[in-house]
Coordinates of C-alpha atoms in Angstrom, one line a residue:
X1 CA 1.8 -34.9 17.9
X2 CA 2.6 -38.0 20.0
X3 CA 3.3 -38.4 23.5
X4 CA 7.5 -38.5 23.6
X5 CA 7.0 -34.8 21.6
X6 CA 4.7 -33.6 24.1
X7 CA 7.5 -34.6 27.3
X8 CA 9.9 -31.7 25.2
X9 CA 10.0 -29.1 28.1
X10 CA 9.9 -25.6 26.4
X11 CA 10.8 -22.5 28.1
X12 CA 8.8 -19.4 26.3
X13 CA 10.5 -16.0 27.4
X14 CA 7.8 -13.5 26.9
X15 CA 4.0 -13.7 27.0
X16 CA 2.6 -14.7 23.4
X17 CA -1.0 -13.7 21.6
X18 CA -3.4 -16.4 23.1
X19 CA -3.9 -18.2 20.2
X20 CA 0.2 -19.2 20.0
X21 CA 0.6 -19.7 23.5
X22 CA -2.4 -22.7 23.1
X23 CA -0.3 -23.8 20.2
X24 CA 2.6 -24.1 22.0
X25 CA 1.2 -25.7 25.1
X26 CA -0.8 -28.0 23.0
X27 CA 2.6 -29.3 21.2
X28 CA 4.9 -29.3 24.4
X29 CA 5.5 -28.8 28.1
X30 CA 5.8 -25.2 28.4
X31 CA 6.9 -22.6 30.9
X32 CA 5.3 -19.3 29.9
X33 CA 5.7 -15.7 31.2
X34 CA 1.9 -14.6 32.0
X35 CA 3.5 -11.5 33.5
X36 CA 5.6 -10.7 30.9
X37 CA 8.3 -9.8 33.3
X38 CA 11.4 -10.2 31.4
X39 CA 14.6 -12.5 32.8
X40 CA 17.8 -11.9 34.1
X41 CA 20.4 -14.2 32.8
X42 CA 20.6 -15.8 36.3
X43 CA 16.8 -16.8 36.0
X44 CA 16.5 -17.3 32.7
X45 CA 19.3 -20.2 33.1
X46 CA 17.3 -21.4 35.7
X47 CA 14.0 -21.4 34.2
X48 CA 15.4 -23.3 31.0
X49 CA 17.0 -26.3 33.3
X50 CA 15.7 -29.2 31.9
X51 CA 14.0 -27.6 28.7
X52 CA 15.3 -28.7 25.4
X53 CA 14.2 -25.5 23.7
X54 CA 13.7 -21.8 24.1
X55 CA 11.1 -19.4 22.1
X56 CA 13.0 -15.8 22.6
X57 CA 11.6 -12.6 21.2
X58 CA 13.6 -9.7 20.2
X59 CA 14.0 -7.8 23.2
X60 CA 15.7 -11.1 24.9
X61 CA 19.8 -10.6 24.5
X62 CA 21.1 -13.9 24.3
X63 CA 25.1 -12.8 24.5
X64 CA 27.8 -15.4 24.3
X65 CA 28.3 -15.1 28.2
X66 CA 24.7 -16.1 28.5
X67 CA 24.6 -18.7 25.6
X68 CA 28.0 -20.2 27.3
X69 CA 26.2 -20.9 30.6
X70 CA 22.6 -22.2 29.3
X71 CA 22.0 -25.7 30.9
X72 CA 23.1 -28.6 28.8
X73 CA 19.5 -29.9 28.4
X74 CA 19.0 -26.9 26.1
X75 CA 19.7 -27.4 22.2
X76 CA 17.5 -24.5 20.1
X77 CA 16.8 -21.4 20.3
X78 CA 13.6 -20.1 18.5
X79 CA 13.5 -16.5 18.6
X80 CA 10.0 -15.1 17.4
X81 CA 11.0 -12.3 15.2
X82 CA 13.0 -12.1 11.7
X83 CA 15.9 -10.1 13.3
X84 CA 18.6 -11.9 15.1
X85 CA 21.0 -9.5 16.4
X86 CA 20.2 -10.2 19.9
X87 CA 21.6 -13.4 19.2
X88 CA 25.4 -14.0 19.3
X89 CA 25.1 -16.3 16.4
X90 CA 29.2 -17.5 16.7
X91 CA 28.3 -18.5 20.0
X92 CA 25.2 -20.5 19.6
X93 CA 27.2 -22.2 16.5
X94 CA 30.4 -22.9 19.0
X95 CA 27.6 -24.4 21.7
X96 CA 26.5 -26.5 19.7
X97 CA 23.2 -25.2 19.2
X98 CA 20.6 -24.4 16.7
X99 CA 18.8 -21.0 15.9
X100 CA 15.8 -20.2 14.2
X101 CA 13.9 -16.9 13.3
X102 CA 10.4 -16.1 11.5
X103 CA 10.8 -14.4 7.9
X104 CA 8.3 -13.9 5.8
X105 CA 4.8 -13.5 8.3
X106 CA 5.8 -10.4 9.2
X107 CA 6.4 -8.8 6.0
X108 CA 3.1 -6.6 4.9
X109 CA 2.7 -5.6 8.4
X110 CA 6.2 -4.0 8.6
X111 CA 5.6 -2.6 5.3
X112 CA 2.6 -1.0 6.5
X113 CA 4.4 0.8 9.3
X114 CA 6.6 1.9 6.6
X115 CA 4.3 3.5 4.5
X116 CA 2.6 4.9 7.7
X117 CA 5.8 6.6 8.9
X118 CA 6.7 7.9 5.3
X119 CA 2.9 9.7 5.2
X120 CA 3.1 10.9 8.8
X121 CA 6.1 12.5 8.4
X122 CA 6.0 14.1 5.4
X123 CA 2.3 15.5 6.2
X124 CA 2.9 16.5 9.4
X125 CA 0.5 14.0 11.5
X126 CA 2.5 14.8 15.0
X127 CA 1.8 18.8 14.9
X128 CA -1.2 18.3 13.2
X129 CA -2.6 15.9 15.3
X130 CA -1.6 18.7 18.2
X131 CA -3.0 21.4 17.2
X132 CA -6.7 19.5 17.2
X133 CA -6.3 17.7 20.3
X134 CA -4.8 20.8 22.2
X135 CA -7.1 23.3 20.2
X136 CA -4.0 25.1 19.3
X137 CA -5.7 25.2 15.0
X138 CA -5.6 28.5 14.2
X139 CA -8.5 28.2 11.3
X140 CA -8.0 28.3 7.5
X141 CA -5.0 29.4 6.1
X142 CA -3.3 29.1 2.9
X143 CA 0.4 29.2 4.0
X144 CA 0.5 27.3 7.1
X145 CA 0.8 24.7 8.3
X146 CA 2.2 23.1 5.4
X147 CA 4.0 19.5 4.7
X148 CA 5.4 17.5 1.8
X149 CA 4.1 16.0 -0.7
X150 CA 4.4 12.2 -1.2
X151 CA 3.0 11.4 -4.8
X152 CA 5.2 11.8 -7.4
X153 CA 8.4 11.8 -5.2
X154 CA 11.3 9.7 -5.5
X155 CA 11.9 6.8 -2.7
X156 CA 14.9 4.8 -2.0
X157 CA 15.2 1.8 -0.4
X158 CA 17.7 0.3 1.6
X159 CA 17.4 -3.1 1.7
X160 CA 15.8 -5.0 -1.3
X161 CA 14.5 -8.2 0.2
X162 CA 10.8 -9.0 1.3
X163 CA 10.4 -6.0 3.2
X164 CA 11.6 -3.3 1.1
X165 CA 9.6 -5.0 -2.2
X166 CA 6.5 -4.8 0.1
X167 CA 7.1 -1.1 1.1
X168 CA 8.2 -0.4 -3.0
X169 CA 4.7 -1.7 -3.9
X170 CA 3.2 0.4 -1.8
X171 CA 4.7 3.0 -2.8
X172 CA 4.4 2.6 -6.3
X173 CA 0.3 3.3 -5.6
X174 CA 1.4 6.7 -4.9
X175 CA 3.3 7.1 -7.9
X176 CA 6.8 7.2 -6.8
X177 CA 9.6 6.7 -8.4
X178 CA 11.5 3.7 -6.8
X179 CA 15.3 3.3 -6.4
X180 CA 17.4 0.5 -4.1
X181 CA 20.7 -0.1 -2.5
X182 CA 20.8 -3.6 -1.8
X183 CA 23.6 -6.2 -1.4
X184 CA 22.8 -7.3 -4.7
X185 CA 20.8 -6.6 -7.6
X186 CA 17.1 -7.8 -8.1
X187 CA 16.0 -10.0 -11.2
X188 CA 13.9 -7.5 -13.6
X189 CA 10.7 -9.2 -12.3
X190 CA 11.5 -8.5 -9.2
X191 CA 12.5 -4.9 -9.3
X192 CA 9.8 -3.8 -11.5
X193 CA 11.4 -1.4 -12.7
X194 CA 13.4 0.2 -9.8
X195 CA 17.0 1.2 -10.1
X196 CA 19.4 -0.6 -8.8
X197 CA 22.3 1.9 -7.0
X198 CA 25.4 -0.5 -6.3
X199 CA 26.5 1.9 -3.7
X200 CA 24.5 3.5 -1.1
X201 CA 26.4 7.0 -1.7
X202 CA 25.2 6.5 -5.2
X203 CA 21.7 6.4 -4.6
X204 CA 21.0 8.8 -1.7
X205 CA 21.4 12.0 -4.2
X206 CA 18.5 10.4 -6.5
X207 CA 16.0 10.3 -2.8
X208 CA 13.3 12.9 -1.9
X209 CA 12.3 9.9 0.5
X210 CA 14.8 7.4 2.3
X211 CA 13.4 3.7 3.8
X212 CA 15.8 2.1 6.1
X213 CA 14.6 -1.9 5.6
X214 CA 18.1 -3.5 5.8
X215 CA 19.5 -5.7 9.0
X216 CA 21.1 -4.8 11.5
X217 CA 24.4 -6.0 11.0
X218 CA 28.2 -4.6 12.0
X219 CA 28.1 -3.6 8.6
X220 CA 25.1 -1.3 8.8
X221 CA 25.4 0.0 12.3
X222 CA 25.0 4.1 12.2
X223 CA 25.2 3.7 8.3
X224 CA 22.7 7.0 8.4
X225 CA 25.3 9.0 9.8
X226 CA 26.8 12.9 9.2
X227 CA 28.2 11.9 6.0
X228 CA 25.5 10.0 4.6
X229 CA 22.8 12.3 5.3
X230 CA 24.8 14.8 3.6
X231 CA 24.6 12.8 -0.1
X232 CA 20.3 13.6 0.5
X233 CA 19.2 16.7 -1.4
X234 CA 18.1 19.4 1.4
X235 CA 14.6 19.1 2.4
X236 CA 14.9 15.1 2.0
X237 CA 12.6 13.0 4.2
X238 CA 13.9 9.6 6.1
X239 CA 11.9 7.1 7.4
X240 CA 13.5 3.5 9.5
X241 CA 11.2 1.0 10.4
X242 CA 14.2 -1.4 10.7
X243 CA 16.1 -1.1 13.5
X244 CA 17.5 1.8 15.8
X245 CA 21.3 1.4 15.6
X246 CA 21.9 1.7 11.2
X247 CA 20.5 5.7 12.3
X248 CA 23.4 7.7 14.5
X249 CA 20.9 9.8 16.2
X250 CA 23.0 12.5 16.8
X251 CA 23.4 13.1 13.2
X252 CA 20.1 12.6 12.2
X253 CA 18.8 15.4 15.0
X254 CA 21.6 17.7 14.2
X255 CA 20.3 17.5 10.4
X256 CA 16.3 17.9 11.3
X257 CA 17.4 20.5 13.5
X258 CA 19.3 22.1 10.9
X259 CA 16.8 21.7 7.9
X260 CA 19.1 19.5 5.8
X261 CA 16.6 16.9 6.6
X262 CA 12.8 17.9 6.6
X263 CA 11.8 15.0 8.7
X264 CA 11.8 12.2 9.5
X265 CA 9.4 9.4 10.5
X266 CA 11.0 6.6 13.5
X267 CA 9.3 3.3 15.0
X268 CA 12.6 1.8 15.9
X269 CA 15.3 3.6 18.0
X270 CA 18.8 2.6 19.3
X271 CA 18.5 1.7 22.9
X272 CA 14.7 1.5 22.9
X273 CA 12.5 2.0 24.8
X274 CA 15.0 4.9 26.0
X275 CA 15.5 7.1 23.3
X276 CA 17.4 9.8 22.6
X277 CA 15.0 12.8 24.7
X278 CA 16.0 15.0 22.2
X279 CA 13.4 13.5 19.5
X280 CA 10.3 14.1 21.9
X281 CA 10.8 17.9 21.2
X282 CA 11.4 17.9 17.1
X283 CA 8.3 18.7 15.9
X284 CA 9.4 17.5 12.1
X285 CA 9.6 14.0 13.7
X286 CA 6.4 11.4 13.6
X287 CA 7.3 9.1 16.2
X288 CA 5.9 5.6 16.8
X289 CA 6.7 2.8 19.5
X290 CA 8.5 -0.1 17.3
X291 CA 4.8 -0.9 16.2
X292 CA 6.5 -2.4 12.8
X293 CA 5.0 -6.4 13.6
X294 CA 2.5 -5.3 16.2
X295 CA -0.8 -6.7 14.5
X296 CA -2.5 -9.7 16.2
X297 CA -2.8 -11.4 13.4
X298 CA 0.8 -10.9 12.5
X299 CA 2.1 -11.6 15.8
X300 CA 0.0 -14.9 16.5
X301 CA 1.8 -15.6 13.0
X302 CA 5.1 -15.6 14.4
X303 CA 4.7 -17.6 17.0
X304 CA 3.2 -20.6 15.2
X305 CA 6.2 -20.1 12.5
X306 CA 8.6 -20.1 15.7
X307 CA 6.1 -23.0 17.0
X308 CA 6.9 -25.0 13.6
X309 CA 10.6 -24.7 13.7
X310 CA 10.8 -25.9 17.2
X311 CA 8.2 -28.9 16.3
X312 CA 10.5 -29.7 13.4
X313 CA 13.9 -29.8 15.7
X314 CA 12.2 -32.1 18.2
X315 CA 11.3 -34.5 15.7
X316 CA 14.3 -35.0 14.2
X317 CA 13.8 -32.6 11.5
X318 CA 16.0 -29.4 10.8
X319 CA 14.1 -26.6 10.9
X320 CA 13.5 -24.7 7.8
X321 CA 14.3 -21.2 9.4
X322 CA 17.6 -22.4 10.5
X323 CA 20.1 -19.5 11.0
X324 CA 23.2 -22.1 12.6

């Protein structure tokens, strides 16, 4: 990289793996945030003075009141994740400004989580974890506790795209049956052989187990909600590693609480890190703390992929992640 690239000032929100943040201070001027402290929007404006590029994470919100008053000197936004609904997208497009996310590296890790959540839920892994750790095991017995079996069962997934294949090729190892709701229908090489549901109320009566994998969008927002958990055949299991707000928590608690829903395994939550209290006390729910991308690996990967879109932009080049 030559010397005008290195002048780019870069403002980098939230403290980064070691091996990015060397990256990114050996490609530009950075700011970092060794504290991890996050900003308000009155500092963060101030911070980015001068810098002719931001790398965000997820848990920065980047509304059109704060894109409107970013200074002038600032013309992308990287954020370092592969959701983007903390980014008013309209009003980074009516700024005149360019956004970029990181597909793809975060995929087997997320799928992982997945898989995790759909075993520790269905086998019990929060009570059963309690009973060693608080010597509460009562001995050998051949009627409790008991939990779900896995193998055999039928999964469906919403959301189709590199995610959901990953988690549907997990799951095929444990012999399950795979069906999707996705916006549209895979090629036959890329289902291998899972069934397509054009509908989501058509596929949720076919699902012993339910992975949420889709994007947050207006469209999905609370689309696990009273009526939708309803379509699942009683004892059903779900399991969201996507985010918190496509689950409306009260209907999801009212149905675990109820027995409609068996239980159900969570890493993301609406509101996180304050979640609904109500799911610390559910003993059918295997809870985990949005650990979907939270590998080193995986997360040093994210930053260099954020890291090569912002390299891109400054020479001139657009940016192969480019969401605007």
């Amino acid at each position: 990289m030559d010397r005008a690239e290195k002048r780019h000032k870069l403002l980098v929100t939230r403290k980064l793996p070691d091996d990015a943040e060397a990256a990114f201070a050996k490609a530009f001027d950075c700011q970092f945030n060794p504290e991890d402290k996050p900003y308000t929007p009155d500092a963060l404006c101030r911070a980015a003075d001068g810098c002719f590029g931001l790398a965000i994470t997820s848990m920065d919100k980047f509304n059109a009141d704060l894109i409107g008053k970013l200074p002038a000197s600032v013309k992308i936004i990287s954020t370092v994740s592969v959701g983007h609904e903390h980014i008013d997208l309209a009003a980074v497009k009516a700024k005149g400004l360019v956004a970029t996310n990181t597909p793809g590296v975060l995929t087997d890790a997320t799928a992982d989580i997945a898989l995790l959540l759909i075993l520790g839920a269905a086998r019990g892994a929060y009570w059963g974890e309690r009973m060693v750790r608080e010597n509460r095991w009562p001995g050998a017995s051949m009627v409790k506790p008991l939990g779900h079996d896995v193998s055999g069962q039928r999964l469906g997934i919403i959301g189709m795209g590199r995610i959901g294949q990953a988690v549907a090729k997990r799951a095929r190892a444990f012999g399950m049956t795979i069906h999707y709701h996705n916006r549209k229908e895979l090629s036959p090489a890329e289902a291998e052989g899972a069934t397509f549901h054009a509908t989501l109320e058509g596929m949720l009566p076919h699902c012993d187990f339910v992975s949420i994998n889709c994007a947050m969008t207006p469209e999905t927002k609370n689309l696990i909600n009273a009526r939708t958990l309803a379509l699942l055949p009683k004892g059903a299991i779900v399991v969201n590693s996507a985010r918190g707000g496509i689950v409306e928590d009260e209907a999801l608690i009212s149905a675990l609480t109820s027995g409609h829903i068996a239980a159900a395994g969570l890493d993301v939550f609406a509101g996180e890190p304050n979640i609904d209290p109500r799911y610390r006390d559910l003993p059918n729910v295997f809870l985990l703390p949005h650990l979907g991308s939270a590998t080193l690996r995986t997360r040093t990967n994210m930053g260099l992929r954020a890291l090569d879109n912002l390299t891109a932009f400054a020479q001139g080049k657009a940016p192969r992640d480019q969401l605007t």
